[in-house]
Amino acid sequence: MKKKKVLFFVQDSVGGAERIAVLISKILDSNIFDIKFVVVPYSDVANSIEDFLPKETKRVNIGKVRPVLKMFRMFKVIWREKPDIVFSSVLQLSNKILPYRMLFPKTKFIIRCENYLYTYSRIQKLEVFLLYRLANKIITQTREMKDELVNESKIPQSKVVVLENPIDKNLIAEKIQNVSNPYSSSKKHIVASGRFCFQKGFDFLIQSFSLLKKKRDDIDLYILGANDGEYKDEFDRVMQIASDCGVIDDVHCLGYKSNPYPYIKYADCFALSSRWEGLPNVLIESLHLGTPVAAFKCVPIVERIVEHGVNGFVALPEDVDSLAEAMDKALLLGRVSSNYSGASIEEFKKVFAE
């Protein structure tokens, strides 16, 4: 049987959308699908999708070029490869490849919706309204995301399927194999992970941490994630808040880590302070590693992931007092477990095989 040729368009970055794209590529049967990654540059960031791509992965690099030339090169790859399926997991790429759908009627275009509509600008919402209906299939991470696309963007319900993010258990096991505790002090360690951008709410986290610090002195905070380049201004703003709150010496910003899992595994609490998320991968990974969580209810699914009082505590959105209380309680839980499973391998295979 001839294999189906699949092109995965991904940004050269290591956000949740990129990592899920890599995981989906691993899920698909290599005896049925011939997958090639098309790596598109993403600003001037230190991290790279190469940190998570298996060495044997086929790939094409678009290269750093102007936006118009970038679109042409993406078109040229589709023209040259003549794939059976094209996949994209972020709006910034989906809005560039979906217009080509009409030029390649035999190619199936599958896209993944990485965020809720309310987080998008007016122009982005218009792009979703006009372009997403061109896709053959749209993967959303939650049922609320699907409802938004169907009810607000008027996308036909038959095009949209809900597949909650799976956990890359094999990768995590590999990353924590034979690793030691990265923390040197005997304090209780709170950890957070994500790029220093407004979305991640690290300003809220610092304020919550400072409130908790007044109650107990045996804690420190580690933040893993890119804090240079385009994220430098937000990093400086958050660090000024830490200085103003008097906790600058207890906040450790380690920058991007290609392997964040030892820090999460050996932490006493993982904190999610985001203003919004799609489906927070790092939250489900923390619970998978047995680390209790304290999380803003930034999206409805957080309450379905976190068993309040069992493996973590859910805080009111953007409420620093509530998050401080959640962290304080989570520190008492010890090691925890999670019932989260995500979509099955068969469900993902079905979307690509249809």
Coordinates of N, CA and C in Angstrom, one line a residue, residues 211-297:
L211 N 2.9 37.5 48.3 CA 1.9 37.4 49.4 C 2.2 36.2 50.2
L212 N 2.5 35.0 49.5 CA 2.8 33.8 50.2 C 4.1 33.9 51.0
K213 N 5.0 34.6 50.5 CA 6.3 34.8 51.1 C 6.2 35.5 52.5
K214 N 5.2 36.3 52.6 CA 5.0 37.0 53.9 C 4.5 36.0 55.0
K215 N 3.8 34.9 54.5 CA 3.3 33.9 55.4 C 4.3 32.9 55.8
R216 N 5.1 32.5 54.8 CA 6.1 31.5 55.0 C 7.4 31.8 54.3
D217 N 8.6 31.6 55.0 CA 9.8 32.0 54.4 C 10.6 30.9 53.8
D218 N 10.0 29.7 53.8 CA 10.7 28.5 53.3 C 10.5 28.2 51.8
I219 N 10.2 29.2 51.0 CA 9.8 28.9 49.6 C 10.7 29.8 48.7
D220 N 10.8 29.3 47.5 CA 11.4 30.1 46.4 C 10.7 29.7 45.1
L221 N 10.9 30.5 44.1 CA 10.2 30.4 42.8 C 11.1 30.3 41.7
Y222 N 10.9 29.3 40.8 CA 11.7 29.1 39.6 C 10.8 29.3 38.4
I223 N 11.2 30.1 37.4 CA 10.5 30.3 36.2 C 11.4 29.8 35.0
L224 N 10.9 28.9 34.3 CA 11.6 28.3 33.1 C 10.9 28.9 31.8
G225 N 11.7 29.5 30.9 CA 11.1 30.0 29.7 C 11.9 31.1 29.1
A226 N 11.8 31.3 27.8 CA 12.6 32.3 27.1 C 12.3 33.7 27.7
N227 N 13.4 34.4 28.0 CA 13.2 35.8 28.5 C 14.1 36.8 27.8
D228 N 14.5 36.5 26.6 CA 15.3 37.4 25.8 C 14.6 37.7 24.5
G229 N 15.3 38.5 23.7 CA 14.7 38.8 22.4 C 13.4 39.5 22.5
E230 N 12.4 39.0 21.9 CA 11.1 39.7 21.9 C 10.4 39.6 23.3
Y231 N 10.9 38.8 24.2 CA 10.4 38.7 25.5 C 11.1 39.5 26.6
K232 N 12.1 40.2 26.1 CA 13.0 41.0 27.1 C 12.2 42.1 27.8
D233 N 11.3 42.8 27.1 CA 10.6 43.9 27.8 C 9.6 43.3 28.9
E234 N 8.9 42.3 28.6 CA 8.0 41.7 29.6 C 8.8 41.1 30.7
F235 N 10.0 40.5 30.4 CA 10.9 40.0 31.5 C 11.3 41.1 32.4
D236 N 11.7 42.2 31.8 CA 12.2 43.4 32.7 C 11.0 43.9 33.5
R237 N 9.8 44.0 32.9 CA 8.7 44.5 33.7 C 8.3 43.6 34.9
V238 N 8.4 42.3 34.6 CA 8.1 41.3 35.7 C 9.1 41.4 36.8
M239 N 10.4 41.5 36.4 CA 11.5 41.6 37.4 C 11.4 42.8 38.2
Q240 N 10.9 43.9 37.6 CA 10.7 45.1 38.4 C 9.6 44.9 39.4
I241 N 8.6 44.2 39.1 CA 7.6 43.9 40.1 C 8.1 43.0 41.2
A242 N 9.0 42.1 40.8 CA 9.7 41.2 41.9 C 10.5 42.1 42.8
S243 N 11.2 43.1 42.2 CA 12.0 44.0 43.0 C 11.2 44.8 43.9
D244 N 10.1 45.4 43.4 CA 9.2 46.2 44.2 C 8.5 45.5 45.3
C245 N 8.3 44.2 45.1 CA 7.6 43.3 46.1 C 8.6 42.8 47.1
G246 N 9.9 43.0 46.8 CA 11.0 42.5 47.8 C 11.3 41.1 47.7
V247 N 11.0 40.4 46.6 CA 11.2 39.0 46.5 C 12.2 38.6 45.3
I248 N 12.9 39.6 44.8 CA 13.8 39.4 43.7 C 14.9 38.4 44.0
D249 N 15.3 38.2 45.2 CA 16.4 37.3 45.5 C 15.8 35.8 45.6
D250 N 14.5 35.7 45.7 CA 13.9 34.4 45.8 C 13.2 33.9 44.5
V251 N 13.4 34.7 43.4 CA 12.8 34.4 42.1 C 14.0 34.1 41.2
H252 N 14.0 32.9 40.7 CA 15.1 32.4 39.8 C 14.6 32.2 38.4
C253 N 15.0 33.0 37.5 CA 14.6 32.9 36.1 C 15.7 32.2 35.3
L254 N 15.5 31.0 34.9 CA 16.5 30.2 34.3 C 16.6 30.2 32.8
G255 N 15.6 31.0 32.2 CA 15.6 31.0 30.7 C 15.1 29.7 30.1
Y256 N 15.2 29.6 28.8 CA 14.7 28.4 28.1 C 15.5 27.2 28.5
K257 N 14.8 26.1 28.8 CA 15.4 24.8 29.1 C 14.8 23.8 28.1
S258 N 15.7 23.2 27.4 CA 15.3 22.1 26.4 C 14.7 20.9 27.2
N259 N 15.1 20.8 28.5 CA 14.6 19.7 29.3 C 14.1 20.3 30.6
P260 N 12.8 20.8 30.7 CA 12.3 21.4 31.9 C 11.8 20.3 32.9
Y261 N 11.7 19.1 32.5 CA 11.0 18.1 33.3 C 11.7 17.8 34.7
P262 N 13.0 17.8 34.8 CA 13.5 17.6 36.2 C 13.1 18.7 37.1
Y263 N 13.0 19.9 36.7 CA 12.6 21.0 37.5 C 11.1 20.8 37.9
I264 N 10.3 20.3 37.0 CA 8.9 20.1 37.4 C 8.7 18.9 38.3
K265 N 9.4 17.8 37.9 CA 9.3 16.6 38.7 C 9.7 16.8 40.2
Y266 N 10.8 17.5 40.4 CA 11.3 17.7 41.8 C 10.8 18.9 42.5
A267 N 9.9 19.6 41.9 CA 9.2 20.8 42.5 C 8.2 20.3 43.5
D268 N 7.8 21.2 44.4 CA 6.8 20.9 45.4 C 5.4 21.4 44.9
C269 N 5.4 22.3 43.9 CA 4.2 22.9 43.4 C 4.5 23.4 42.0
F270 N 3.6 23.2 41.1 CA 3.7 23.9 39.8 C 2.5 24.9 39.7
A271 N 2.9 26.1 39.3 CA 1.9 27.2 39.3 C 1.6 27.6 37.8
L272 N 0.3 27.7 37.5 CA -0.1 28.2 36.2 C -0.8 29.6 36.5
S273 N -0.2 30.6 36.0 CA -0.8 32.0 36.2 C -1.3 32.6 35.0
S274 N -1.5 31.9 33.9 CA -1.9 32.4 32.6 C -3.2 33.2 32.6
R275 N -3.2 34.3 31.8 CA -4.4 35.0 31.5 C -5.3 34.2 30.7
W276 N -4.8 33.4 29.7 CA -5.5 32.5 28.9 C -4.6 31.4 28.4
E277 N -5.2 30.3 28.0 CA -4.5 29.2 27.4 C -5.4 28.5 26.4
G278 N -4.9 27.6 25.6 CA -5.7 26.7 24.8 C -6.1 25.5 25.7
L279 N -5.1 24.6 25.7 CA -5.2 23.5 26.7 C -3.8 23.5 27.3
P280 N -3.6 23.8 28.6 CA -2.2 24.0 29.1 C -1.5 22.6 29.3
N281 N -0.6 22.3 28.3 CA 0.1 21.1 28.3 C 1.0 20.9 29.5
V282 N 1.6 22.0 29.9 CA 2.6 21.9 31.0 C 1.8 21.6 32.3
L283 N 0.5 21.9 32.4 CA -0.3 21.6 33.6 C -0.5 20.1 33.7
I284 N -0.9 19.5 32.5 CA -1.2 18.0 32.5 C 0.1 17.3 32.7
E285 N 1.2 17.8 32.2 CA 2.5 17.1 32.3 C 3.0 17.2 33.8
S286 N 2.8 18.3 34.4 CA 3.1 18.4 35.9 C 2.4 17.3 36.7
L287 N 1.1 17.2 36.4 CA 0.3 16.2 37.2 C 0.8 14.8 36.8
H288 N 1.1 14.6 35.5 CA 1.7 13.3 35.1 C 2.9 12.9 35.9
L289 N 3.7 14.0 36.2 CA 5.0 13.8 36.9 C 4.8 13.7 38.4
G290 N 3.5 13.9 38.9 CA 3.2 13.7 40.3 C 3.4 15.0 41.1
T291 N 3.5 16.1 40.4 CA 3.7 17.4 41.1 C 2.3 18.1 41.2
P292 N 1.9 18.5 42.5 CA 0.7 19.2 42.7 C 0.7 20.5 42.0
V293 N -0.5 21.0 41.6 CA -0.6 22.3 40.9 C -1.4 23.3 41.6
A294 N -1.2 24.6 41.3 CA -2.0 25.7 41.7 C -2.2 26.5 40.4
A295 N -3.5 26.6 40.0 CA -3.7 27.1 38.6 C -4.9 28.1 38.6
F296 N -4.7 29.2 37.9 CA -5.9 30.1 37.6 C -6.9 29.3 36.7
K297 N -8.1 29.5 36.9 CA -9.1 29.0 36.0 C -9.2 29.9 34.8

